[in-house]
Short mmCIF file of C-alpha atoms in Angstrom, two decimals:
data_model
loop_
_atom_site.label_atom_id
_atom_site.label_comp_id
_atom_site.label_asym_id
_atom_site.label_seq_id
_atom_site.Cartn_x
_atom_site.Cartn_y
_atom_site.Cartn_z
CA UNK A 27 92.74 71.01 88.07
CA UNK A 28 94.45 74.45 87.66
CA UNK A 29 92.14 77.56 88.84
CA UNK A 30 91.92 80.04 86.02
CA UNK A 31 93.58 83.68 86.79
CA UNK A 32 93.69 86.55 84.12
CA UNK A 33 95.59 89.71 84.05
CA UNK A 34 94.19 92.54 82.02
CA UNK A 35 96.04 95.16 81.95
CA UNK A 36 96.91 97.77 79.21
CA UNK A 37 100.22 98.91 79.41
CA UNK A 38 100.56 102.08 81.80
CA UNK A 39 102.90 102.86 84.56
CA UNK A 40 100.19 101.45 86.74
CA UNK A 41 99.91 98.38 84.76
CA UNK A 42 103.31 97.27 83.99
CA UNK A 43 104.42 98.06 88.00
CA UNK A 44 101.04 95.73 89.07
CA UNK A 45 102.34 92.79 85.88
CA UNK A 46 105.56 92.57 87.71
CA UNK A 47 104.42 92.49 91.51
CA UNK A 48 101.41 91.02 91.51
CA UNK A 49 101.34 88.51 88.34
CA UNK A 50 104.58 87.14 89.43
CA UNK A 51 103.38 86.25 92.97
CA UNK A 52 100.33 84.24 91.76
CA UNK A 53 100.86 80.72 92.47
CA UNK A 54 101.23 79.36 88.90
CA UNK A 55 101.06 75.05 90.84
CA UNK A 56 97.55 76.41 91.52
CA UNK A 57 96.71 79.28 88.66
CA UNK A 58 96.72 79.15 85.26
CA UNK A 59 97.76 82.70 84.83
CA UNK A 60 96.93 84.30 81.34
CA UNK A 61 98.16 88.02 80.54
CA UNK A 62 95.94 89.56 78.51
CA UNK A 63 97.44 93.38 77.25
CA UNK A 64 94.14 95.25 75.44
CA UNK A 65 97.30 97.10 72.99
CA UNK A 66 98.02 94.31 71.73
CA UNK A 67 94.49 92.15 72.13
CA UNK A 68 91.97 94.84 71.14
CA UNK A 69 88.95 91.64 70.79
CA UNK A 70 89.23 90.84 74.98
CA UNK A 71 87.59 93.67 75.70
CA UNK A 72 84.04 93.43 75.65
CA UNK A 73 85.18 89.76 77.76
CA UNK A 74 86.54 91.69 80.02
CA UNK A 75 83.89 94.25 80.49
CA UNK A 76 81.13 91.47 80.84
CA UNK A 77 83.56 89.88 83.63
CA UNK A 78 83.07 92.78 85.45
CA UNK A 79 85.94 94.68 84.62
CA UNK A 80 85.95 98.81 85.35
CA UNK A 81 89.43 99.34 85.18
CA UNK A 82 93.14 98.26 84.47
CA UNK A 83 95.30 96.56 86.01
CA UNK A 84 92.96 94.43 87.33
CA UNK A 85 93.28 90.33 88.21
CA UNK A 86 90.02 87.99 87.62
CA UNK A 87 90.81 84.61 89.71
CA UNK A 88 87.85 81.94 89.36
CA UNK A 89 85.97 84.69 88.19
CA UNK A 90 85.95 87.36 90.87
CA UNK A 91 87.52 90.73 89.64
CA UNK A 92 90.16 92.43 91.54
CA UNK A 93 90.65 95.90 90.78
CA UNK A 94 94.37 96.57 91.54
CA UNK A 95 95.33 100.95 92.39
CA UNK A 96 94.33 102.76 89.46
CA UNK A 97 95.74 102.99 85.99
CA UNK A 98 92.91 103.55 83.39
CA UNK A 99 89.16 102.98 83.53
CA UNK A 100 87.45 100.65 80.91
CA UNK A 101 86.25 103.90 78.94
CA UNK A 102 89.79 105.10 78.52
CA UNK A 103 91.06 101.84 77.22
CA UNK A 104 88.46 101.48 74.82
CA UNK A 105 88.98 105.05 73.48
CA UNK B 1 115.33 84.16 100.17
CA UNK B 2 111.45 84.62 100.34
CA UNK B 3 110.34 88.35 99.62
CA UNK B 4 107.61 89.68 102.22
CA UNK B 5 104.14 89.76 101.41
CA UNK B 6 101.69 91.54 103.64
CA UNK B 7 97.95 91.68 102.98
CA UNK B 8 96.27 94.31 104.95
CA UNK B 9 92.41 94.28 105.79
CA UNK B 10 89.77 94.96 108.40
CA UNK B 11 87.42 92.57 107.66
CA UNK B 12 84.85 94.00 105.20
CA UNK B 13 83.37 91.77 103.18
CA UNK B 14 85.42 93.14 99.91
CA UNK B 15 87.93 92.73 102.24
CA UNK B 16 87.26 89.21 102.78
CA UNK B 17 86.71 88.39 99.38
CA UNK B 18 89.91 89.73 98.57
CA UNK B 19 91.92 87.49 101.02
CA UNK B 20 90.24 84.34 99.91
CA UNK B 21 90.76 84.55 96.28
CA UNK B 22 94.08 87.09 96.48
CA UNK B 23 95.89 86.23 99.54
CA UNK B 24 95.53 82.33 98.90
CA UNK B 25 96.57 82.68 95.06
CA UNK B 26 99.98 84.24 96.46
CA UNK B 27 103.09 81.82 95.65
CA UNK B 28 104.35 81.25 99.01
CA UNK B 29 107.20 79.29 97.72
CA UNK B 30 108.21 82.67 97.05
CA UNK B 31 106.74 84.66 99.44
CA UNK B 32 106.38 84.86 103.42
CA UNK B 33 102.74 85.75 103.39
CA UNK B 34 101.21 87.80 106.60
CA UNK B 35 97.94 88.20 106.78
CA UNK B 36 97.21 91.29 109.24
CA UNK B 37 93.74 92.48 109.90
CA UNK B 38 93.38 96.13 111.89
CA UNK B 39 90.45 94.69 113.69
CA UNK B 40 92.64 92.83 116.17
CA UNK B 41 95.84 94.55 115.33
CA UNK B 42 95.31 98.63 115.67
CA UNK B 43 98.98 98.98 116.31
CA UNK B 44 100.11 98.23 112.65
CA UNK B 45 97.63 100.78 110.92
CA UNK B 46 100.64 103.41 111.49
CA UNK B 47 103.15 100.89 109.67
CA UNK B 48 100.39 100.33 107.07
CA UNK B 49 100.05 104.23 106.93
CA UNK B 50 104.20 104.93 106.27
CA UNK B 51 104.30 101.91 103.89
CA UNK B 52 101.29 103.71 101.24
CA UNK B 53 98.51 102.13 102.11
CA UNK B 54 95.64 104.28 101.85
CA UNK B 55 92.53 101.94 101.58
CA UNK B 56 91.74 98.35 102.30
CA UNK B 57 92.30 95.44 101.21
CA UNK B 58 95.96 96.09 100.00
CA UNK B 59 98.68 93.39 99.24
CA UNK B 60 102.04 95.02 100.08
CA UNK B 61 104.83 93.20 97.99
CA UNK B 62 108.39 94.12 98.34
CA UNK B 63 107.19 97.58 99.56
CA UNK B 64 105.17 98.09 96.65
CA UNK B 65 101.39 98.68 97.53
CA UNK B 66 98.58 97.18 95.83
CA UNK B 67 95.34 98.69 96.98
CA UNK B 68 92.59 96.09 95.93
CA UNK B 69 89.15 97.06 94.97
CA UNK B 70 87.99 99.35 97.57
CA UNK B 71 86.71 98.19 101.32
CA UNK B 72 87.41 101.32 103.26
CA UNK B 73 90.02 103.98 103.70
CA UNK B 74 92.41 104.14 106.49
CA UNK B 75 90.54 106.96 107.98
CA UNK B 76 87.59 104.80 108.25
CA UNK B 77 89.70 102.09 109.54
CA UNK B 78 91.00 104.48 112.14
CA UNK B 79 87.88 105.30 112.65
#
């Protein structure tokens, strides 16, 4: 069965550079690889935040939250 | 061709972490994946230093740098 692995990110510079690198490199034979963009999917937030999500872009794989560089915290997102 | 993919650490536990869920979710059908930890390899912190990294864990993809969460910074790696 296919690990879950979810991209939030929110559209910066940041973001979209991180979407491109690092989203396309996951291992989709072994990932189920959802991206979620808060513009345009408002209602994942609090999901996010209770994953243990700070900032964007950042990848959650089984769980685990990786905080990639720094393109917005949480609080800016959520305006 | 396969792009390069290196994944820099020093073996702090977010370091660790990082490499078990990050480095092993990495396609390498598309990418040659090096794993390099400063620990037993001081002489590539300089390489790591010209290429951007500035903390540890980072993922370096096609010269891009993707500093993950936050382990240490290169000064402390230095040490």
């Amino acid at each position: 069965m296919k690990s879950k692995a979810t991209f939030y990110h929110a559209g910066c510079p940041v973001c979209v550079s991180a979407e491109q690198a690092v989203a396309s490199a996951i291992d989709t034979s072994k990932y189920d690889l959802e991206i979620v963009h808060f513009g345009n999917a408002r209602n994942r937030i609090d999901e996010a935040e209770k994953l243990g999500v700070k900032s964007v872009p950042a990848l959650v794989l089984d769980g685990g939250v990786y905080h990639i560089n720094f393109g917005a915290s949480m609080a800016d997102v959520r305006g």
